[in-house]
Coordinates of C-alpha atoms and ligand atoms in Angstrom, one line a residue:
X1 CA 129.6 44.8 92.8
X2 CA 130.0 45.4 96.5
X3 CA 126.5 47.0 96.6
X4 CA 124.9 44.2 94.6
X5 CA 126.5 41.5 96.8
X6 CA 125.5 43.3 100.0
X7 CA 121.9 43.7 98.7
X8 CA 121.8 40.0 98.0
X9 CA 122.3 39.4 101.7
X10 CA 126.1 38.9 101.8
X11 CA 128.3 40.3 104.4
X12 CA 131.2 42.3 103.1
X13 CA 134.4 41.8 105.1
X14 CA 137.8 43.4 104.5
X15 CA 139.7 40.6 106.3
X16 CA 140.3 37.7 103.9
X17 CA 140.5 35.2 106.8
X18 CA 136.9 36.0 107.6
X19 CA 135.7 35.5 104.0
X20 CA 134.1 32.6 102.3
X21 CA 134.6 34.0 98.9
X22 CA 137.1 36.5 97.4
X23 CA 136.3 38.6 94.4
X24 CA 139.5 40.1 92.8
X25 CA 138.6 43.1 90.6
X26 CA 141.5 43.5 88.1
X27 CA 143.2 45.8 85.8
X28 CA 145.2 44.7 82.7
X29 CA 145.8 47.8 80.6
X30 CA 149.6 47.3 80.7
X31 CA 151.7 44.3 81.5
X32 CA 152.7 45.7 85.0
X33 CA 149.1 46.1 86.0
X34 CA 148.2 42.6 84.7
X35 CA 151.1 41.2 86.7
X36 CA 149.9 42.9 89.8
X37 CA 146.5 41.5 89.3
X38 CA 147.9 38.0 88.8
X39 CA 150.0 38.3 91.9
X40 CA 146.9 39.2 93.9
X41 CA 145.0 36.3 92.5
X42 CA 147.8 33.9 93.3
X43 CA 147.8 35.0 96.9
X44 CA 144.2 34.0 97.2
X45 CA 144.6 30.9 95.1
X46 CA 146.8 29.4 97.8
X47 CA 144.0 30.0 100.3
X48 CA 141.5 28.4 97.9
X49 CA 143.8 25.4 97.4
X50 CA 144.1 24.9 101.1
X51 CA 140.3 24.9 101.4
X52 CA 140.2 28.1 103.5
X53 CA 138.1 29.8 100.8
X54 CA 134.9 28.4 99.3
X55 CA 135.2 30.4 96.2
X56 CA 137.6 32.7 94.2
X57 CA 136.2 34.9 91.5
X58 CA 138.1 37.3 89.2
X59 CA 136.4 40.3 87.7
X60 CA 137.3 43.1 85.3
X61 CA 139.8 43.7 82.6
X62 CA 142.1 40.7 83.2
X63 CA 139.4 38.1 82.4
X64 CA 138.0 40.3 79.7
X65 CA 141.4 40.2 78.0
X66 CA 142.5 36.6 78.6
X67 CA 139.1 34.9 78.9
X68 CA 138.8 31.3 80.1
X69 CA 142.5 30.9 79.6
X70 CA 142.8 32.5 83.0
X71 CA 140.9 29.7 84.6
X72 CA 143.1 27.1 82.8
X73 CA 146.3 28.9 84.0
X74 CA 145.1 29.3 87.6
X75 CA 142.7 26.4 88.2
X76 CA 141.9 27.7 91.7
X77 CA 139.9 30.4 90.1
X78 CA 136.2 29.3 90.2
X79 CA 134.7 31.9 87.9
X80 CA 135.3 35.0 85.9
X81 CA 133.2 38.2 85.3
X82 CA 134.2 40.4 82.4
X83 CA 133.9 44.2 82.2
X84 CA 130.4 44.0 80.7
X85 CA 129.0 41.7 83.3
X86 CA 129.5 43.3 86.7
X87 CA 125.7 43.2 87.1
X88 CA 125.8 39.4 87.2
X89 CA 128.3 39.1 90.1
X90 CA 125.7 37.7 92.5
X91 CA 124.8 35.0 90.0
X92 CA 128.5 34.3 89.4
X93 CA 129.1 33.9 93.1
X94 CA 126.1 31.6 93.6
X95 CA 127.2 29.5 90.5
X96 CA 130.7 29.2 91.9
X97 CA 129.4 28.1 95.3
X98 CA 127.2 25.6 93.6
X99 CA 130.3 24.0 92.0
X100 CA 129.9 25.6 88.5
X101 CA 132.6 27.6 86.7
X102 CA 130.8 30.8 85.5
X103 CA 132.5 32.7 82.7
X104 CA 130.5 35.8 81.9
X105 CA 132.4 37.6 79.2
X106 CA 129.9 38.9 76.7
X107 CA 130.5 42.2 74.9
X108 CA 131.6 45.0 77.3
X109 CA 128.4 47.1 77.4
X110 CA 128.1 47.6 81.1
X111 CA 127.1 51.0 82.4
X112 CA 126.3 51.8 86.1
X113 CA 122.5 51.8 86.2
X114 CA 120.6 54.8 87.5
X115 CA 119.9 53.3 90.8
X116 CA 122.8 51.2 91.8
X117 CA 123.4 50.2 95.4
X118 CA 126.8 51.9 95.5
X119 CA 129.2 51.2 98.4
X120 CA 132.0 53.7 98.5
X121 CA 135.4 52.3 99.3
X122 CA 137.2 55.7 99.6
X123 CA 136.8 57.7 102.8
X124 CA 133.2 59.1 102.9
X125 CA 134.3 62.7 102.2
X126 CA 135.4 62.0 98.6
X127 CA 134.2 59.7 95.9
X128 CA 134.9 58.9 92.3
X129 CA 131.9 59.6 90.0
X130 CA 132.2 57.3 87.0
X131 CA 130.1 59.3 84.5
X132 CA 130.7 57.0 81.6
X133 CA 132.3 54.0 80.2
X134 CA 134.3 53.2 77.1
X135 CA 136.5 55.1 74.7
X136 CA 136.6 55.7 71.0
X137 CA 140.0 57.4 70.8
X138 CA 141.9 54.3 69.9
X139 CA 145.4 55.5 70.9
X140 CA 147.8 53.2 69.2
X141 CA 149.3 51.9 72.5
X142 CA 146.0 51.3 74.4
X143 CA 144.0 48.2 74.8
X144 CA 141.2 49.9 76.8
X145 CA 138.8 50.5 73.9
X146 CA 138.8 46.7 73.2
X147 CA 138.2 45.9 76.8
X148 CA 135.7 48.6 77.6
X149 CA 133.8 49.1 74.4
X150 CA 132.5 52.3 72.9
X151 CA 131.5 55.5 74.8
X152 CA 128.4 55.1 77.0
X153 CA 127.4 58.0 79.2
X154 CA 125.2 57.9 82.3
X155 CA 122.4 60.5 82.0
X156 CA 123.0 63.7 83.9
X157 CA 120.0 63.0 86.2
X158 CA 121.5 59.6 87.2
X159 CA 124.9 61.2 88.0
X160 CA 123.2 64.0 90.0
X161 CA 121.0 61.5 91.9
X162 CA 124.0 59.5 92.9
X163 CA 125.9 62.6 93.9
X164 CA 123.0 63.8 96.1
X165 CA 123.0 60.4 97.8
X166 CA 126.7 60.4 98.3
X167 CA 126.6 63.9 99.7
X168 CA 124.0 62.7 102.2
X169 CA 126.6 60.1 103.3
X170 CA 129.3 62.8 103.8
X171 CA 130.8 63.3 100.3
X172 CA 132.3 66.8 99.9
X173 CA 134.5 66.3 96.9
X174 CA 133.4 64.5 93.7
X175 CA 136.1 63.3 91.4
X176 CA 134.7 63.1 87.9
X177 CA 136.1 60.2 85.9
X178 CA 135.6 58.2 82.7
X179 CA 138.1 56.8 80.2
X180 CA 137.8 60.2 78.6
X181 CA 135.7 62.7 80.5
X182 CA 135.6 65.2 77.7
X183 CA 133.6 62.7 75.6
X184 CA 130.9 62.6 78.3
X185 CA 127.5 62.8 76.8
X186 CA 128.5 62.5 73.1
X187 CA 126.4 59.3 72.8
X188 CA 123.4 60.7 74.7
X189 CA 123.2 64.3 73.8
X190 CA 124.6 64.4 70.3
X191 CA 127.7 66.2 71.3
X192 CA 130.3 66.1 74.2
X193 CA 128.5 67.6 77.2
X194 CA 130.9 67.7 80.1
X195 CA 130.2 71.3 80.8
X196 CA 126.4 70.6 81.0
X197 CA 127.1 67.9 83.6
X198 CA 129.5 70.1 85.6
X199 CA 127.0 72.9 85.7
X200 CA 124.4 70.6 87.2
X201 CA 126.8 69.1 89.6
X202 CA 127.8 72.5 90.9
X203 CA 124.2 73.1 91.9
X204 CA 124.2 70.1 94.3
X205 CA 124.0 71.5 97.8
X206 CA 126.6 70.3 100.2
X207 CA 129.0 69.3 97.5
X208 CA 132.0 71.6 97.9
X209 CA 134.6 70.5 95.3
X210 CA 134.3 69.0 91.8
X211 CA 137.6 67.7 90.3
X212 CA 137.8 66.7 86.7
X213 CA 140.3 63.9 85.7
X214 CA 141.2 62.5 82.3
X215 CA 140.3 65.3 79.9
X216 CA 141.4 64.9 76.3
X217 CA 143.3 68.1 75.3
X218 CA 141.6 68.8 72.0
X219 CA 138.2 68.6 73.6
X220 CA 138.9 71.2 76.3
X221 CA 136.9 74.0 74.6
X222 CA 136.2 77.6 75.5
X223 CA 132.9 76.6 77.3
X224 CA 134.8 74.3 79.7
X225 CA 137.5 76.8 80.3
X226 CA 135.0 79.6 81.1
X227 CA 133.0 77.3 83.3
X228 CA 136.1 76.4 85.3
X229 CA 136.9 80.1 85.6
X230 CA 133.5 81.1 86.8
X231 CA 132.4 78.2 89.0
X232 CA 134.0 78.2 92.4
X233 CA 133.1 74.6 93.1
X234 CA 135.1 73.3 90.2
X235 CA 138.5 73.2 91.6
X236 CA 141.3 74.9 89.6
X237 CA 142.9 71.6 88.7
X238 CA 142.7 69.7 85.5
X239 CA 144.1 66.3 84.6
X240 CA 145.0 66.5 81.0
X241 CA 147.0 63.5 79.6
X242 CA 149.2 64.8 76.8
X243 CA 151.4 61.8 76.2
X244 CA 154.1 63.4 74.1
X245 CA 155.4 66.7 72.7
X246 CA 156.6 65.6 69.2
X247 CA 154.0 65.9 66.5
X248 CA 155.5 62.9 64.7
X249 CA 155.1 60.7 67.7
X250 CA 151.6 62.1 68.6
X251 CA 150.5 61.1 65.1
X252 CA 152.1 57.6 65.4
X253 CA 150.2 57.3 68.8
X254 CA 147.0 58.3 67.0
X255 CA 146.5 61.1 69.4
X256 CA 144.2 63.8 68.0
X257 CA 145.8 66.9 69.5
X258 CA 148.9 68.4 68.1
X259 CA 151.8 69.9 70.1
X260 CA 150.7 73.4 69.2
X261 CA 147.0 72.7 70.0
X262 CA 148.0 71.4 73.5
X263 CA 150.3 74.5 74.1
X264 CA 147.3 76.6 73.1
X265 CA 144.9 74.8 75.4
X266 CA 147.2 75.0 78.4
X267 CA 147.8 78.7 77.6
X268 CA 144.1 79.3 77.6
X269 CA 143.6 77.5 80.9
X270 CA 146.4 79.4 82.5
X271 CA 145.2 82.8 81.2
X272 CA 141.5 82.3 82.1
X273 CA 141.8 80.2 85.2
X274 CA 144.7 81.9 87.1
X275 CA 146.5 79.6 89.5
X276 CA 145.2 76.4 87.8
X277 CA 147.2 73.3 88.4
X278 CA 147.7 71.0 85.4
X279 CA 148.4 67.3 85.8
X280 CA 149.5 65.3 82.8
X281 CA 150.8 61.9 81.8
X282 CA 153.5 61.3 79.3
X283 CA 154.9 58.2 77.5
X284 CA 158.5 57.7 76.7
X285 CA 159.9 54.9 74.5
X286 CA 157.0 54.7 72.1
X287 CA 158.2 52.8 68.9
X288 CA 160.1 55.1 66.6
X289 CA 160.9 57.7 69.3
X290 CA 164.2 59.2 68.4
X291 CA 166.6 61.4 70.4
X292 CA 165.2 64.4 68.5
X293 CA 161.6 63.4 69.5
X294 CA 162.7 63.1 73.1
X295 CA 164.4 66.5 73.0
X296 CA 161.1 67.9 71.7
X297 CA 159.3 66.3 74.6
X298 CA 161.7 67.9 77.1
X299 CA 161.2 71.2 75.4
X300 CA 157.4 70.7 75.5
X301 CA 157.6 70.0 79.2
X302 CA 159.4 73.3 79.7
X303 CA 156.7 75.2 77.8
X304 CA 153.7 73.5 79.5
X305 CA 155.3 73.3 83.0
X306 CA 152.8 70.9 84.4
X307 CA 152.7 71.2 88.2
X308 CA 151.9 67.4 88.4
X309 CA 152.9 64.7 86.1
X310 CA 153.5 61.0 85.6
X311 CA 155.9 59.6 83.0
X312 CA 155.3 56.1 81.8
X313 CA 157.5 53.8 79.8
X314 CA 155.8 52.5 76.7
X315 CA 154.4 49.0 77.4
X316 CA 154.1 46.8 74.3
X317 CA 150.7 45.3 74.5
X318 CA 149.4 42.5 72.3
X319 CA 146.3 43.5 70.4
X320 CA 147.3 47.1 70.0
X321 CA 148.6 48.7 66.8
X322 CA 151.8 49.8 68.5
X323 CA 152.6 46.1 69.3
X324 CA 153.7 45.5 65.7
X325 CA 155.2 48.9 65.0
X326 CA 158.9 48.9 63.8
X327 CA 161.7 50.5 65.7
X328 CA 160.8 49.4 69.2
X329 CA 162.9 51.4 71.6
X330 CA 165.3 49.4 73.8
X331 CA 164.3 49.2 77.4
X332 CA 167.6 50.8 78.6
X333 CA 166.9 53.8 76.4
X334 CA 163.3 54.1 77.6
X335 CA 164.5 53.8 81.2
X336 CA 167.0 56.6 80.8
X337 CA 164.5 58.9 79.0
X338 CA 162.0 58.3 81.8
X339 CA 164.5 59.2 84.4
X340 CA 165.5 62.4 82.6
X341 CA 161.9 63.5 82.0
X342 CA 161.0 62.7 85.6
X343 CA 163.9 64.9 86.8
X344 CA 162.7 67.8 84.6
X345 CA 159.2 67.4 86.0
X346 CA 160.4 67.1 89.6
X347 CA 162.2 70.4 89.2
X348 CA 158.9 72.1 88.0
X349 CA 157.0 70.5 90.9
X350 CA 159.7 71.7 93.3
X351 CA 159.6 75.3 92.0
X352 CA 155.8 75.2 92.2
X353 CA 156.0 74.0 95.8
X354 CA 158.4 76.7 96.7
X355 CA 156.2 79.4 95.1
X356 CA 153.4 78.3 97.5
X357 CA 155.3 78.7 100.7
X358 CA 153.7 81.5 102.7
X359 CA 150.4 81.3 100.8
X360 CA 147.0 80.7 102.3
X361 CA 144.8 77.9 101.1
X362 CA 141.7 75.9 102.0
X363 CA 142.2 72.2 102.5
X364 CA 140.1 69.1 103.1
X365 CA 141.3 66.8 105.8
X366 CA 141.8 63.2 104.8
X367 CA 142.7 61.8 108.2
X368 CA 145.5 61.0 110.6
X369 CA 148.9 60.8 109.1
X370 CA 150.5 57.3 108.9
X371 CA 153.8 58.8 110.2
X372 CA 152.7 60.6 113.3
X373 CA 149.6 60.7 115.5
X374 CA 150.0 64.4 116.0
X375 CA 149.7 65.2 112.4
X376 CA 146.8 65.0 109.9
X377 CA 147.0 64.7 106.1
X378 CA 145.0 67.1 104.0
X379 CA 144.7 68.2 100.4
X380 CA 144.0 71.5 98.7
X381 CA 142.5 72.2 95.2
X382 CA 146.0 71.4 93.9
X383 CA 146.2 67.8 95.1
X384 CA 144.1 64.9 93.9
X385 CA 143.9 61.9 96.2
X386 CA 146.3 59.0 95.5
X387 CA 148.2 60.6 92.7
X388 CA 149.5 63.9 94.1
X389 CA 151.3 64.9 97.2
X390 CA 149.9 65.7 100.6
X391 CA 149.7 68.7 103.0
X392 CA 150.6 67.8 106.6
X393 CA 149.1 69.8 109.4
X394 CA 150.2 69.6 113.0
X395 CA 146.8 69.6 114.5
X396 CA 145.4 66.1 115.4
X397 CA 142.0 67.5 116.3
X398 CA 141.0 68.0 112.7
X399 CA 138.6 65.4 111.5
X400 CA 138.4 63.6 108.1
X401 CA 136.1 65.5 105.7
X402 CA 136.6 68.8 107.6
X403 CA 137.6 71.9 105.7
X404 CA 140.3 74.1 107.2
X405 CA 142.3 77.2 106.2
X406 CA 146.0 76.8 106.3
X407 CA 149.2 78.6 105.6
X408 CA 151.8 76.6 103.6
X409 CA 155.0 76.8 105.7
X410 CA 157.3 74.4 103.9
X411 CA 157.5 72.4 100.7
X412 CA 159.4 69.3 99.6
X413 CA 159.4 68.0 96.1
X414 CA 155.8 66.9 96.2
X415 CA 154.5 67.4 99.8
X416 CA 153.8 70.4 102.1
X417 CA 153.8 71.3 105.8
X418 CA 151.1 73.8 106.9
X419 CA 149.6 75.5 109.9
X420 CA 146.0 76.4 110.6
X421 CA 144.9 79.9 110.0
X422 CA 141.7 81.3 111.5
X423 CA 139.3 83.5 109.6
X424 CA 140.4 83.0 106.0
X425 CA 137.8 81.7 103.6
X426 CA 138.9 81.5 100.0
X427 CA 136.8 79.8 97.4
X428 CA 139.5 77.3 96.5
Ligands
SF4_501 S1 142.0 58.1 75.4 FE1 142.8 56.9 77.2 S2 141.5 55.1 77.3 FE2 141.1 56.0 75.3 S3 142.4 54.9 73.9 FE3 143.6 56.7 74.5 S4 144.8 56.1 76.3 FE4 143.2 54.5 75.9

């Protein structure tokens, strides 16, 4: 949207006080995210009511979910753009400035076109590559398939072309995302084809790291494992949302990977890709979750030992099958279970951190630390931006996007302190 607006002659500013129009791009997959989106809109609604903005548009999942109701509830909103209509953002903005109230909400069928004027909002040295849209998994707790529609993949050539362009602009790390990356290509090539895409990405000159997020456990096959093992550019890191460790609950969630299957997949990854870091996400408090189920989850955590993890409390979302399920778990119970699971995971993260002290690793520098001018923040293969910890290095001369070799000197629960080492060039 930023690229389209810029190409239409608009100036993009990051300071709201210099803006004529604000476009709020929203999330609404759980109540907390929707609330955060609404809070942001309300901040700008005040400016709009005071006449300090000429227009306020809301895009993405929130309007896709709540439709024109959103404009009724927050009358300062001039127009809405659903998840299928990002391509019409210029038209929406012009309509809004012309006093109309655009509401573009048709079926979510949007897919980033081959040549899109993309503006990257992350630092230049890394970018998210959205390789597809939509999901067919229909997990019982998830509203995303209704908001984003079925799987649509971007052709390999389109992704490669975008990657080459981003590399020219300084990208060194590409983070491959989609609602489910392991379904990539199923619609275009007759079968899931993530490995095919990764193979091509690895050939892009100047791209150093490829990081895969949101892989569905039962679709991590031997081909993908072997590719990760044999391709230095694919970092030894995999985000593999598992959600639970009790088969009874996994079935109720409509997840298509059993506990044993997931243990097997993680075992395969650990065997063939030594040193791999696994990130996962888990849900506690899903309807019907008993103490026994939760114990199974804790036991599962001990077997899988994910180095990185997030635990989420089940969010009861209207429009999902789980909304009407019996035996909803009381909030206090879910809170307690989340706390216990987080503690168990923190212990694993701490032990992993300690095991790295003294080791040598290659990092990419993100930039100066917020805490001290003398320190820079960096990440290794084991840290994805935003969600994982950081590696702090006491050398302020290092520049964003630069690679450096460091020795890990100290580890806290999630973060690390490291010193530069000369002459060490590992692949990861
Ligand atoms: S795989 Fe992810 S996006 Fe798809 S339905 Fe399940 S939770 Fe939602």
